[in-house]
Amino acid sequence: MTARLLFTGGLTVLWLMLWGSVTPLAVVGGVLVATLAMVAFPFPTMTWDVTFRPWPFVVLTARFFADVLRASVQVAWLAVRPARPPRSAIVEVQLQTRSELVMTQIAEMISLVPGSLLVETDPDTGRLWLHVLDGHDEEAVAHAHRMAAEQERRVLRAFATDADLAENGHPEEAA
Amino acid sequence: MIDVVAAVLLVTGSLMSLTAAIGLVRFPDVLTRMHAATKPQTVGLLLILAGIAAHFHTLPVIAMVSLVAVFQLVTAPVAAHMVARNAYRAGMHDSRQLTVDELADG
């Protein structure tokens, strides 16, 4: 129930941002539309197995924006440089977590950071397949593996439950 | 001063989006093109949005461009994943382009 109220509130704020003004009419309209949306499109039942940690979240966000910028410059350079683009690779990544929310988060972020794009997932075994733009040699492929593992660790530190962290061999983080 | 910042952001963002377009044309197959369609395109848009926010710097405009930025960041990877997955499953990728394919081997 609290979650539904929270979502309705969030959707109302979104509505007000779209209108760009806070008038009584916009607020009433926003609450109505938000309620309607919540009734018409109920969330699928899923376990909300997330613990939020502020400082690791800041680290995750800062690193993410730096990575996105770096990724864009890299892809932009590969696009405009005279030589042909490098050969690429599809690599398999085994994630530690089984939390679907955390997995989604990791998958989304991986698609925007240097070199990788999500091709296929298997939520049951926690595996992702990534397309690596520059996968011309073994070192580049190994680098993609390391990068995915680091990305997962940052997301886990920011969001995973203590139990999930402890299970995945980072008990020092779970305090 | 603020207009100089806005101008620099707008021009840099446009150039970034231009490289995304060049990548779409020059990259060899669907999977590689998706890289161009997500990364420089997203950053290009974010820079342009930042430029707009810097130029107008009023609350309604900032609220609106923040929404556009958030939704772009959330939806671009999902869209790219959907296209990439379907292209791979339909065999529309160029497998000679790949040095390793652990999805085919697994």
Short mmCIF file of C-alpha atoms in Angstrom, two decimals:
data_model
loop_
_atom_site.label_atom_id
_atom_site.label_comp_id
_atom_site.label_asym_id
_atom_site.label_seq_id
_atom_site.Cartn_x
_atom_site.Cartn_y
_atom_site.Cartn_z
CA MET A 1 0.00 0.00 0.00
CA THR A 2 2.76 2.44 0.94
CA ALA A 3 4.53 1.57 -2.29
CA ARG A 4 1.40 2.36 -4.30
CA LEU A 5 1.00 5.72 -2.56
CA LEU A 6 4.66 6.46 -3.23
CA PHE A 7 4.27 5.64 -6.93
CA THR A 8 1.10 7.71 -7.21
CA GLY A 9 2.95 10.63 -5.60
CA GLY A 10 5.89 10.17 -7.95
CA LEU A 11 3.67 10.05 -11.01
CA THR A 12 1.90 13.23 -9.87
CA VAL A 13 5.24 15.03 -9.54
CA LEU A 14 6.12 13.79 -13.04
CA TRP A 15 2.85 15.20 -14.34
CA LEU A 16 3.58 18.57 -12.72
CA MET A 17 7.07 18.61 -14.25
CA LEU A 18 5.52 18.02 -17.66
CA TRP A 19 3.07 20.89 -17.16
CA GLY A 20 5.83 23.10 -15.86
CA SER A 21 3.58 24.79 -13.30
CA VAL A 22 1.99 23.95 -9.95
CA THR A 23 -1.63 25.09 -10.16
CA PRO A 24 -4.53 23.47 -8.25
CA LEU A 25 -5.94 22.21 -11.56
CA ALA A 26 -2.64 20.59 -12.54
CA VAL A 27 -2.32 18.92 -9.11
CA VAL A 28 -5.86 17.48 -9.19
CA GLY A 29 -5.37 16.39 -12.78
CA GLY A 30 -2.04 14.80 -11.87
CA VAL A 31 -3.48 12.80 -8.97
CA LEU A 32 -6.34 11.62 -11.18
CA VAL A 33 -4.08 10.55 -14.02
CA ALA A 34 -1.62 8.91 -11.59
CA THR A 35 -4.40 6.92 -9.90
CA LEU A 36 -5.82 5.91 -13.25
CA ALA A 37 -2.38 4.77 -14.45
CA MET A 38 -1.81 2.75 -11.27
CA VAL A 39 -5.20 1.02 -11.64
CA ALA A 40 -4.90 0.45 -15.38
CA PHE A 41 -1.29 -0.77 -15.31
CA PRO A 42 -0.70 -2.55 -12.00
CA PHE A 43 2.87 -3.53 -11.31
CA PRO A 44 3.70 -7.20 -11.64
CA THR A 45 4.27 -8.79 -8.27
CA MET A 46 7.97 -8.96 -7.63
CA THR A 47 10.13 -9.08 -4.58
CA TRP A 48 11.44 -5.64 -3.72
CA ASP A 49 14.80 -7.01 -2.58
CA VAL A 50 16.82 -3.82 -2.56
CA THR A 51 18.78 -2.00 0.12
CA PHE A 52 19.81 1.53 -0.72
CA ARG A 53 23.26 2.77 0.38
CA PRO A 54 23.86 6.50 -0.26
CA TRP A 55 27.66 6.68 -0.58
CA PRO A 56 28.13 3.67 -2.89
CA PHE A 57 25.24 5.11 -4.91
CA VAL A 58 27.15 8.38 -5.36
CA VAL A 59 30.24 6.41 -6.45
CA LEU A 60 28.14 4.36 -8.87
CA THR A 61 26.50 7.44 -10.40
CA ALA A 62 29.70 9.44 -10.75
CA ARG A 63 31.56 6.54 -12.30
CA PHE A 64 28.61 5.84 -14.58
CA PHE A 65 28.53 9.33 -16.05
CA ALA A 66 32.29 9.32 -16.55
CA ASP A 67 31.97 5.94 -18.30
CA VAL A 68 29.10 7.09 -20.52
CA LEU A 69 31.15 10.08 -21.64
CA ARG A 70 34.20 7.90 -22.29
CA ALA A 71 32.10 5.35 -24.18
CA SER A 72 30.62 8.02 -26.42
CA VAL A 73 33.98 9.51 -27.29
CA GLN A 74 35.33 6.01 -28.03
CA VAL A 75 32.41 5.05 -30.29
CA ALA A 76 32.49 8.49 -31.94
CA TRP A 77 36.20 8.05 -32.70
CA LEU A 78 35.67 4.54 -34.13
CA ALA A 79 32.90 5.99 -36.30
CA VAL A 80 34.87 8.86 -37.82
CA ARG A 81 38.43 7.52 -37.97
CA PRO A 82 39.51 6.56 -41.46
CA ALA A 83 40.25 2.90 -40.68
CA ARG A 84 37.59 0.20 -40.65
CA PRO A 85 35.90 -0.44 -37.31
CA PRO A 86 37.61 -3.21 -35.28
CA ARG A 87 36.25 -6.74 -35.21
CA SER A 88 33.86 -7.33 -32.34
CA ALA A 89 32.98 -10.19 -30.00
CA ILE A 90 30.07 -11.62 -28.05
CA VAL A 91 31.07 -12.57 -24.51
CA GLU A 92 29.23 -14.38 -21.77
CA VAL A 93 29.17 -12.86 -18.31
CA GLN A 94 28.18 -14.78 -15.20
CA LEU A 95 26.58 -12.47 -12.66
CA GLN A 96 26.73 -13.21 -8.95
CA THR A 97 23.35 -11.86 -7.98
CA ARG A 98 19.97 -13.52 -8.57
CA SER A 99 17.93 -10.45 -7.73
CA GLU A 100 16.05 -9.53 -10.89
CA LEU A 101 15.98 -5.85 -9.98
CA VAL A 102 19.74 -5.70 -9.49
CA MET A 103 20.28 -7.70 -12.68
CA THR A 104 18.12 -5.25 -14.64
CA GLN A 105 20.08 -2.36 -13.21
CA ILE A 106 23.41 -3.91 -14.18
CA ALA A 107 22.19 -4.80 -17.67
CA GLU A 108 20.94 -1.27 -18.31
CA MET A 109 24.13 0.38 -17.15
CA ILE A 110 26.38 -2.02 -19.04
CA SER A 111 24.70 -1.02 -22.31
CA LEU A 112 25.76 2.59 -21.86
CA VAL A 113 29.33 2.16 -20.65
CA PRO A 114 32.37 1.62 -22.86
CA GLY A 115 32.44 -1.15 -25.37
CA SER A 116 29.46 -3.26 -24.49
CA LEU A 117 25.85 -3.79 -25.51
CA LEU A 118 23.41 -6.29 -24.05
CA VAL A 119 22.39 -8.98 -26.54
CA GLU A 120 20.80 -11.78 -24.53
CA THR A 121 19.97 -12.59 -20.92
CA ASP A 122 19.15 -15.67 -18.89
CA PRO A 123 17.66 -14.49 -15.59
CA ASP A 124 17.42 -18.05 -14.21
CA THR A 125 21.16 -18.66 -14.31
CA GLY A 126 22.11 -14.96 -14.03
CA ARG A 127 24.04 -14.85 -17.28
CA LEU A 128 24.33 -11.96 -19.72
CA TRP A 129 25.73 -11.95 -23.23
CA LEU A 130 27.35 -8.73 -24.28
CA HIS A 131 28.35 -7.50 -27.68
CA VAL A 132 31.79 -5.92 -27.39
CA LEU A 133 32.42 -3.32 -30.07
CA ASP A 134 36.19 -3.56 -29.91
CA GLY A 135 36.88 -7.26 -29.40
CA HIS A 136 39.73 -7.65 -31.85
CA ASP A 137 42.00 -9.67 -29.53
CA GLU A 138 41.92 -11.74 -26.34
CA GLU A 139 42.98 -8.80 -24.21
CA ALA A 140 39.98 -6.75 -25.38
CA VAL A 141 37.65 -9.65 -24.57
CA ALA A 142 39.21 -10.15 -21.14
CA HIS A 143 38.84 -6.43 -20.53
CA ALA A 144 35.09 -6.66 -21.25
CA HIS A 145 34.78 -9.44 -18.65
CA ARG A 146 36.59 -7.38 -16.02
CA MET A 147 34.53 -4.31 -16.79
CA ALA A 148 31.25 -6.19 -16.40
CA ALA A 149 32.39 -7.66 -13.08
CA GLU A 150 33.37 -4.23 -11.77
CA GLN A 151 30.08 -2.76 -12.90
CA GLU A 152 28.22 -5.49 -11.04
CA ARG A 153 30.25 -4.90 -7.88
CA ARG A 154 29.42 -1.18 -7.90
CA VAL A 155 25.71 -1.85 -8.41
CA LEU A 156 25.70 -4.52 -5.68
CA ARG A 157 27.37 -2.16 -3.23
CA ALA A 158 24.74 0.48 -3.90
CA PHE A 159 21.61 -1.67 -3.99
CA ALA A 160 22.00 -5.31 -2.99
CA THR A 161 20.56 -6.53 0.30
CA ASP A 162 23.01 -7.49 3.04
CA ALA A 163 22.11 -11.15 2.53
CA ASP A 164 22.80 -10.90 -1.20
CA LEU A 165 26.16 -9.20 -0.58
CA ALA A 166 27.26 -11.74 2.01
CA GLU A 167 26.26 -14.61 -0.27
CA ASN A 168 28.34 -13.24 -3.10
CA GLY A 169 31.58 -13.03 -1.25
CA HIS A 170 31.57 -9.37 -0.29
CA PRO A 171 30.63 -9.78 3.38
CA GLU A 172 32.93 -6.90 4.32
CA GLU A 173 30.49 -4.63 2.49
CA ALA A 174 27.39 -5.99 4.20
CA ALA A 175 27.93 -4.43 7.61
CA MET B 1 29.12 34.11 -20.23
CA ILE B 2 26.22 31.74 -19.71
CA ASP B 3 25.42 32.03 -23.41
CA VAL B 4 28.94 30.95 -24.30
CA VAL B 5 28.53 27.87 -22.10
CA ALA B 6 25.15 27.14 -23.67
CA ALA B 7 26.58 27.56 -27.17
CA VAL B 8 29.51 25.26 -26.48
CA LEU B 9 27.18 22.60 -25.02
CA LEU B 10 24.80 22.82 -27.98
CA VAL B 11 27.55 22.59 -30.60
CA THR B 12 29.38 19.75 -28.81
CA GLY B 13 26.09 17.87 -28.41
CA SER B 14 25.26 18.30 -32.08
CA LEU B 15 28.71 17.07 -33.13
CA MET B 16 28.31 14.04 -30.87
CA SER B 17 24.94 13.26 -32.47
CA LEU B 18 26.54 13.70 -35.89
CA THR B 19 29.17 11.05 -35.09
CA ALA B 20 26.31 8.75 -34.02
CA ALA B 21 24.79 9.21 -37.47
CA ILE B 22 28.14 8.60 -39.16
CA GLY B 23 28.56 5.44 -37.08
CA LEU B 24 25.13 4.21 -38.14
CA VAL B 25 26.22 4.45 -41.76
CA ARG B 26 29.80 3.20 -41.43
CA PHE B 27 29.54 0.34 -38.93
CA PRO B 28 29.23 -3.07 -40.57
CA ASP B 29 26.18 -4.73 -38.99
CA VAL B 30 23.15 -4.27 -36.74
CA LEU B 31 24.98 -5.05 -33.49
CA THR B 32 27.82 -2.60 -34.08
CA ARG B 33 25.38 0.05 -35.29
CA MET B 34 23.47 -0.21 -32.03
CA HIS B 35 26.59 1.01 -30.22
CA ALA B 36 26.50 4.18 -32.30
CA ALA B 37 22.76 4.53 -31.78
CA THR B 38 23.02 4.36 -27.98
CA LYS B 39 26.21 5.96 -26.68
CA PRO B 40 27.18 9.07 -28.66
CA GLN B 41 23.51 9.67 -29.40
CA THR B 42 22.60 9.68 -25.68
CA VAL B 43 25.50 11.91 -24.69
CA GLY B 44 24.80 14.22 -27.63
CA LEU B 45 21.23 14.64 -26.47
CA LEU B 46 22.28 15.15 -22.83
CA LEU B 47 24.71 17.90 -23.87
CA ILE B 48 22.05 19.62 -25.96
CA LEU B 49 19.61 19.40 -23.05
CA ALA B 50 22.23 20.88 -20.72
CA GLY B 51 22.72 23.68 -23.24
CA ILE B 52 18.97 24.37 -23.31
CA ALA B 53 18.82 24.36 -19.50
CA ALA B 54 21.80 26.74 -19.31
CA HIS B 55 20.28 29.13 -21.83
CA PHE B 56 16.79 29.40 -20.32
CA HIS B 57 17.57 28.49 -16.70
CA THR B 58 13.96 28.65 -15.54
CA LEU B 59 12.43 25.94 -13.35
CA PRO B 60 9.80 24.63 -15.82
CA VAL B 61 12.42 24.26 -18.57
CA ILE B 62 14.89 22.55 -16.24
CA ALA B 63 12.15 20.20 -15.01
CA MET B 64 11.24 19.30 -18.58
CA VAL B 65 14.79 18.69 -19.83
CA SER B 66 15.56 16.60 -16.72
CA LEU B 67 12.60 14.37 -17.56
CA VAL B 68 13.80 13.99 -21.15
CA ALA B 69 17.30 13.13 -19.88
CA VAL B 70 16.09 10.52 -17.39
CA PHE B 71 13.79 8.81 -19.86
CA GLN B 72 16.48 8.82 -22.52
CA LEU B 73 18.92 7.12 -20.13
CA VAL B 74 16.33 4.55 -19.10
CA THR B 75 14.90 3.72 -22.52
CA ALA B 76 17.91 3.88 -24.88
CA PRO B 77 19.63 0.74 -23.50
CA VAL B 78 16.34 -1.19 -23.43
CA ALA B 79 15.55 -0.26 -27.02
CA ALA B 80 19.08 -1.15 -28.15
CA HIS B 81 18.87 -4.48 -26.30
CA MET B 82 15.55 -5.35 -27.96
CA VAL B 83 16.89 -4.55 -31.43
CA ALA B 84 20.20 -6.37 -30.78
CA ARG B 85 18.50 -9.47 -29.36
CA ASN B 86 16.07 -9.78 -32.23
CA ALA B 87 18.77 -9.14 -34.81
CA TYR B 88 20.93 -11.86 -33.25
CA ARG B 89 18.09 -14.37 -32.97
CA ALA B 90 17.06 -13.70 -36.56
CA GLY B 91 20.67 -14.22 -37.65
CA MET B 92 20.90 -10.69 -39.02
CA HIS B 93 24.34 -10.07 -37.58
CA ASP B 94 27.58 -10.54 -39.44
CA SER B 95 29.28 -13.44 -37.65
CA ARG B 96 32.50 -13.04 -39.68
CA GLN B 97 32.78 -9.72 -37.88
CA LEU B 98 33.12 -11.54 -34.53
CA THR B 99 36.36 -12.86 -33.06
CA VAL B 100 34.48 -14.79 -30.34
CA ASP B 101 30.81 -15.70 -30.04
CA GLU B 102 30.20 -17.21 -26.63
CA LEU B 103 26.45 -17.11 -27.22
CA ALA B 104 26.71 -19.47 -30.18
CA ASP B 105 29.15 -21.77 -28.35
CA GLY B 106 27.16 -21.91 -25.10
#
